[in-house]
Amino acid sequence: MGPWDESRLGPVPDDPRYDPELLRDGDTRNVVDAYRYWTREAIIADIDTRRHPLHIAIENFGNDANIGSVVRTANAFAVHTVHIVGRRRWNRRGAMVTDRYQRLRHHDTTAALLSFAAEHDLTVVAVDNIPGAVRLEHTELPRHCLMIFGQEGPGITEDAKAGAAMTVSIAQFGSTRSINAAVAAGIAMHTWVRQHADLDRAW
C-alpha cells in the first residue's frame, strides 16, 4: 500500500500506533489491513492480546527446512509461542518475515522443552503417524496445549514420545508414509482453532 492518501482515507492519524515513515512512504509489509501503517511494536502488542494458549514445538536436530512455514502458520493462528528444539539456526525464508511478530523460544533438548511444559501446566501432545496414536479428527485437544512435531523424515524423537500425554495422527489415504511436517502442523493447529478459538475475533 502506498503513502497515506488523505483524499481517500482522511487526515493522517495522530495515533502512536502508526509509524510516521510508513504513513509517508507506504507500507509493503505482509500484514493484514488492520495493521497497515502500524509500528512493529504496536502490532506485537495487539497480537499479544489475541494470542491463544496453544504452543507449538518442532524438533530441529537435522536442520529441518520446514520451520519457517510452521512459524508463518503459527503467526496466522496467533499461537502463543513457537519452540525450536535442537539446532538454533533455521531457514527463516519460509516465515515470510512473520518471525518478527511471533514469539519464539529455543531449547537445546526435548527434555528441556518437556520441563518448560510441566512448569507452565501445558499438556504435551505429540503429532506423528505411529502405532498407538489416536486420530486427530476424533480427539478433543487440551486447551492449554503444547504440540510437538518431529523433523521431516524421522518424525518425533523417543523423548517426545515418552514425554507426551497423548500422540495423535492425521488420517491419510494415499501411498506416502507421511505428509510434510509443515502441512501436518498447519492441520493440527487449525484443528485446535476449530475446537477452542473464538472465531468472532478472526479477521
mmCIF file of C-alpha atoms in Angstrom:
data_model
loop_
_atom_site.group_PDB
_atom_site.id
_atom_site.type_symbol
_atom_site.label_atom_id
_atom_site.label_comp_id
_atom_site.label_asym_id
_atom_site.label_seq_id
_atom_site.Cartn_x
_atom_site.Cartn_y
_atom_site.Cartn_z
ATOM 1 C CA MET A 1 0.000 0.000 0.000
ATOM 2 C CA GLY A 2 1.315 3.448 -0.930
ATOM 3 C CA PRO A 3 1.638 6.535 1.256
ATOM 4 C CA TRP A 4 -1.382 7.562 3.324
ATOM 5 C CA ASP A 5 -3.939 9.102 0.962
ATOM 6 C CA GLU A 6 -5.797 11.865 2.793
ATOM 7 C CA SER A 7 -8.275 12.319 -0.068
ATOM 8 C CA ARG A 8 -9.380 8.714 0.354
ATOM 9 C CA LEU A 9 -8.579 7.864 3.961
ATOM 10 C CA GLY A 10 -8.984 11.195 5.730
ATOM 11 C CA PRO A 11 -6.468 13.111 7.854
ATOM 12 C CA VAL A 12 -3.165 11.478 8.733
ATOM 13 C CA PRO A 13 -3.735 9.575 12.017
ATOM 14 C CA ASP A 14 -2.462 11.192 15.189
ATOM 15 C CA ASP A 15 -2.051 7.876 16.942
ATOM 16 C CA PRO A 16 1.188 6.496 18.453
ATOM 17 C CA ARG A 17 0.487 3.081 16.933
ATOM 18 C CA TYR A 18 1.163 4.484 13.468
ATOM 19 C CA ASP A 19 4.666 4.731 12.036
ATOM 20 C CA PRO A 20 5.322 8.200 10.536
ATOM 21 C CA GLU A 21 7.735 6.792 7.955
ATOM 22 C CA LEU A 22 5.236 4.180 6.758
ATOM 23 C CA LEU A 23 2.496 6.813 6.556
ATOM 24 C CA ARG A 24 4.813 8.949 4.444
ATOM 25 C CA ASP A 25 6.429 6.279 2.248
ATOM 26 C CA GLY A 26 3.863 3.478 2.131
ATOM 27 C CA ASP A 27 3.588 0.060 3.748
ATOM 28 C CA THR A 28 4.529 -3.004 1.685
ATOM 29 C CA ARG A 29 4.778 -5.440 4.604
ATOM 30 C CA ASN A 30 2.992 -8.800 4.791
ATOM 31 C CA VAL A 31 0.405 -7.692 7.375
ATOM 32 C CA VAL A 32 -3.387 -7.683 7.454
ATOM 33 C CA ASP A 33 -5.058 -4.382 6.578
ATOM 34 C CA ALA A 34 -5.996 -3.787 10.222
ATOM 35 C CA TYR A 35 -2.272 -3.402 10.993
ATOM 36 C CA ARG A 36 -1.373 -1.357 7.939
ATOM 37 C CA TYR A 37 0.961 1.547 8.782
ATOM 38 C CA TRP A 38 1.301 0.397 12.412
ATOM 39 C CA THR A 39 4.723 0.136 14.029
ATOM 40 C CA ARG A 40 6.082 -3.346 14.581
ATOM 41 C CA GLU A 41 5.882 -2.833 18.346
ATOM 42 C CA ALA A 42 2.215 -1.819 18.152
ATOM 43 C CA ILE A 43 1.381 -4.878 16.063
ATOM 44 C CA ILE A 44 3.100 -7.226 18.509
ATOM 45 C CA ALA A 45 1.332 -5.579 21.453
ATOM 46 C CA ASP A 46 -2.040 -6.061 19.791
ATOM 47 C CA ILE A 47 -1.336 -9.672 18.829
ATOM 48 C CA ASP A 48 -0.340 -10.285 22.445
ATOM 49 C CA THR A 49 -3.953 -9.506 23.425
ATOM 50 C CA ARG A 50 -5.152 -12.118 20.907
ATOM 51 C CA ARG A 51 -2.702 -14.978 21.434
ATOM 52 C CA HIS A 52 -4.098 -18.423 22.175
ATOM 53 C CA PRO A 53 -2.912 -20.767 24.945
ATOM 54 C CA LEU A 54 -1.500 -23.063 22.245
ATOM 55 C CA HIS A 55 2.235 -23.671 21.989
ATOM 56 C CA ILE A 56 3.940 -25.366 19.050
ATOM 57 C CA ALA A 57 7.307 -27.134 19.122
ATOM 58 C CA ILE A 58 9.335 -28.567 16.282
ATOM 59 C CA GLU A 59 12.431 -30.676 16.775
ATOM 60 C CA ASN A 60 15.353 -29.391 14.718
ATOM 61 C CA PHE A 61 18.137 -31.900 15.203
ATOM 62 C CA GLY A 62 18.701 -32.283 11.456
ATOM 63 C CA ASN A 63 18.267 -28.652 10.319
ATOM 64 C CA ASP A 64 14.653 -29.036 9.248
ATOM 65 C CA ALA A 65 13.669 -26.749 6.362
ATOM 66 C CA ASN A 66 10.012 -26.636 7.406
ATOM 67 C CA ILE A 67 10.424 -24.414 10.459
ATOM 68 C CA GLY A 68 9.839 -21.153 8.610
ATOM 69 C CA SER A 69 6.499 -22.393 7.285
ATOM 70 C CA VAL A 70 5.499 -23.578 10.751
ATOM 71 C CA VAL A 71 6.297 -20.144 12.183
ATOM 72 C CA ARG A 72 4.265 -18.415 9.477
ATOM 73 C CA THR A 73 1.233 -20.623 10.145
ATOM 74 C CA ALA A 74 1.606 -20.213 13.904
ATOM 75 C CA ASN A 75 1.565 -16.448 13.421
ATOM 76 C CA ALA A 76 -1.625 -16.704 11.342
ATOM 77 C CA PHE A 77 -3.344 -18.609 14.165
ATOM 78 C CA ALA A 78 -1.944 -16.362 16.954
ATOM 79 C CA VAL A 79 -0.112 -19.235 18.603
ATOM 80 C CA HIS A 80 1.370 -18.226 21.934
ATOM 81 C CA THR A 81 4.945 -19.401 21.280
ATOM 82 C CA VAL A 82 6.827 -21.497 18.751
ATOM 83 C CA HIS A 83 9.520 -23.607 20.402
ATOM 84 C CA ILE A 84 12.513 -24.785 18.385
ATOM 85 C CA VAL A 85 14.315 -27.761 19.873
ATOM 86 C CA GLY A 86 17.886 -28.660 18.938
ATOM 87 C CA ARG A 87 19.757 -26.506 16.467
ATOM 88 C CA ARG A 88 19.309 -22.767 16.893
ATOM 89 C CA ARG A 89 19.801 -21.980 13.228
ATOM 90 C CA TRP A 90 16.918 -22.414 10.818
ATOM 91 C CA ASN A 91 15.962 -21.079 7.400
ATOM 92 C CA ARG A 92 13.768 -18.033 8.006
ATOM 93 C CA ARG A 93 12.789 -17.576 4.367
ATOM 94 C CA GLY A 94 9.627 -19.647 4.724
ATOM 95 C CA ALA A 95 8.477 -17.489 7.649
ATOM 96 C CA MET A 96 7.901 -14.563 5.268
ATOM 97 C CA VAL A 97 9.042 -12.128 7.991
ATOM 98 C CA THR A 98 6.336 -13.334 10.411
ATOM 99 C CA ASP A 99 9.094 -14.308 12.851
ATOM 100 C CA ARG A 100 9.303 -10.582 13.665
ATOM 101 C CA TYR A 101 5.831 -10.775 15.212
ATOM 102 C CA GLN A 102 5.791 -14.329 16.593
ATOM 103 C CA ARG A 103 7.117 -15.346 19.997
ATOM 104 C CA LEU A 104 9.980 -17.817 19.559
ATOM 105 C CA ARG A 105 11.872 -19.824 22.168
ATOM 106 C CA HIS A 106 14.821 -22.194 21.846
ATOM 107 C CA HIS A 107 15.513 -25.363 23.852
ATOM 108 C CA ASP A 108 18.680 -27.389 23.483
ATOM 109 C CA THR A 109 16.941 -30.692 24.172
ATOM 110 C CA THR A 110 13.491 -32.228 24.127
ATOM 111 C CA ALA A 111 13.881 -32.843 27.869
ATOM 112 C CA ALA A 112 14.256 -29.088 28.394
ATOM 113 C CA LEU A 113 11.103 -28.481 26.344
ATOM 114 C CA LEU A 114 9.172 -31.007 28.418
ATOM 115 C CA SER A 115 10.342 -29.297 31.604
ATOM 116 C CA PHE A 116 9.054 -25.981 30.260
ATOM 117 C CA ALA A 117 5.682 -27.580 29.513
ATOM 118 C CA ALA A 118 5.438 -29.005 33.020
ATOM 119 C CA GLU A 119 6.358 -25.664 34.615
ATOM 120 C CA HIS A 120 3.635 -23.894 32.623
ATOM 121 C CA ASP A 121 0.898 -26.546 33.003
ATOM 122 C CA LEU A 122 0.825 -27.319 29.287
ATOM 123 C CA THR A 123 -0.432 -30.725 28.182
ATOM 124 C CA VAL A 124 2.043 -32.184 25.700
ATOM 125 C CA VAL A 125 0.579 -33.638 22.514
ATOM 126 C CA ALA A 126 2.884 -35.343 20.026
ATOM 127 C CA VAL A 127 1.762 -35.347 16.397
ATOM 128 C CA ASP A 128 3.028 -38.310 14.387
ATOM 129 C CA ASN A 129 1.671 -41.269 12.439
ATOM 130 C CA ILE A 130 2.987 -44.013 14.681
ATOM 131 C CA PRO A 131 1.420 -47.164 16.182
ATOM 132 C CA GLY A 132 -0.772 -46.338 19.159
ATOM 133 C CA ALA A 133 -1.579 -42.794 18.035
ATOM 134 C CA VAL A 134 -5.216 -41.721 18.202
ATOM 135 C CA ARG A 135 -6.965 -39.992 15.333
ATOM 136 C CA LEU A 136 -6.627 -36.222 15.490
ATOM 137 C CA GLU A 137 -10.007 -35.997 13.774
ATOM 138 C CA HIS A 138 -11.667 -37.791 16.716
ATOM 139 C CA THR A 139 -9.702 -36.197 19.559
ATOM 140 C CA GLU A 140 -10.600 -33.270 21.812
ATOM 141 C CA LEU A 141 -7.352 -31.385 22.181
ATOM 142 C CA PRO A 142 -6.440 -29.795 25.516
ATOM 143 C CA ARG A 143 -6.956 -26.035 25.567
ATOM 144 C CA HIS A 144 -3.621 -25.327 27.281
ATOM 145 C CA CYS A 145 -1.552 -27.394 24.971
ATOM 146 C CA LEU A 146 1.946 -27.853 23.575
ATOM 147 C CA MET A 147 2.060 -29.778 20.305
ATOM 148 C CA ILE A 148 5.357 -31.378 19.308
ATOM 149 C CA PHE A 149 6.229 -32.088 15.682
ATOM 150 C CA GLY A 150 9.225 -34.115 14.637
ATOM 151 C CA GLN A 151 11.584 -33.167 11.863
ATOM 152 C CA GLU A 152 10.938 -34.271 8.303
ATOM 153 C CA GLY A 153 11.748 -37.948 7.841
ATOM 154 C CA PRO A 154 12.459 -39.468 11.267
ATOM 155 C CA GLY A 155 9.463 -37.863 13.000
ATOM 156 C CA ILE A 156 9.356 -37.214 16.731
ATOM 157 C CA THR A 157 12.140 -38.435 18.997
ATOM 158 C CA GLU A 158 11.804 -41.164 21.607
ATOM 159 C CA ASP A 159 11.993 -38.480 24.303
ATOM 160 C CA ALA A 160 8.998 -36.701 22.761
ATOM 161 C CA LYS A 161 7.041 -39.945 22.523
ATOM 162 C CA ALA A 162 7.768 -40.777 26.165
ATOM 163 C CA GLY A 163 7.002 -37.277 27.435
ATOM 164 C CA ALA A 164 3.728 -36.709 25.593
ATOM 165 C CA ALA A 165 0.403 -37.136 27.365
ATOM 166 C CA MET A 166 -1.039 -38.299 24.063
ATOM 167 C CA THR A 167 0.033 -38.862 20.474
ATOM 168 C CA VAL A 168 -2.304 -38.027 17.623
ATOM 169 C CA SER A 169 -2.115 -38.924 13.951
ATOM 170 C CA ILE A 170 -3.628 -37.305 10.868
ATOM 171 C CA ALA A 171 -5.765 -39.562 8.683
ATOM 172 C CA GLN A 172 -4.113 -40.389 5.354
ATOM 173 C CA PHE A 173 -5.437 -42.352 2.393
ATOM 174 C CA GLY A 174 -2.682 -42.417 -0.234
ATOM 175 C CA SER A 175 0.656 -44.159 -0.705
ATOM 176 C CA THR A 176 3.008 -41.759 1.077
ATOM 177 C CA ARG A 177 4.217 -42.780 4.522
ATOM 178 C CA SER A 178 3.840 -39.271 5.910
ATOM 179 C CA ILE A 179 2.816 -35.775 4.914
ATOM 180 C CA ASN A 180 5.080 -32.738 5.038
ATOM 181 C CA ALA A 181 5.840 -31.614 8.598
ATOM 182 C CA ALA A 182 4.744 -28.034 7.949
ATOM 183 C CA VAL A 183 1.465 -29.225 6.427
ATOM 184 C CA ALA A 184 0.861 -31.534 9.395
ATOM 185 C CA ALA A 185 1.500 -28.651 11.777
ATOM 186 C CA GLY A 186 -0.997 -26.460 9.916
ATOM 187 C CA ILE A 187 -3.674 -29.158 10.049
ATOM 188 C CA ALA A 188 -3.136 -29.739 13.757
ATOM 189 C CA MET A 189 -3.119 -26.029 14.611
ATOM 190 C CA HIS A 190 -6.322 -25.466 12.689
ATOM 191 C CA THR A 191 -7.939 -28.407 14.490
ATOM 192 C CA TRP A 192 -7.122 -26.697 17.794
ATOM 193 C CA VAL A 193 -8.514 -23.404 16.458
ATOM 194 C CA ARG A 194 -11.784 -25.064 15.430
ATOM 195 C CA GLN A 195 -12.168 -26.541 18.913
ATOM 196 C CA HIS A 196 -11.059 -23.664 21.117
ATOM 197 C CA ALA A 197 -10.693 -20.300 19.357
ATOM 198 C CA ASP A 198 -13.279 -17.530 19.373
ATOM 199 C CA LEU A 199 -13.909 -17.324 15.620
ATOM 200 C CA ASP A 200 -15.678 -13.986 16.044
ATOM 201 C CA ARG A 201 -12.234 -12.468 16.650
ATOM 202 C CA ALA A 202 -10.771 -13.748 13.388
ATOM 203 C CA TRP A 203 -10.005 -11.268 10.619
#
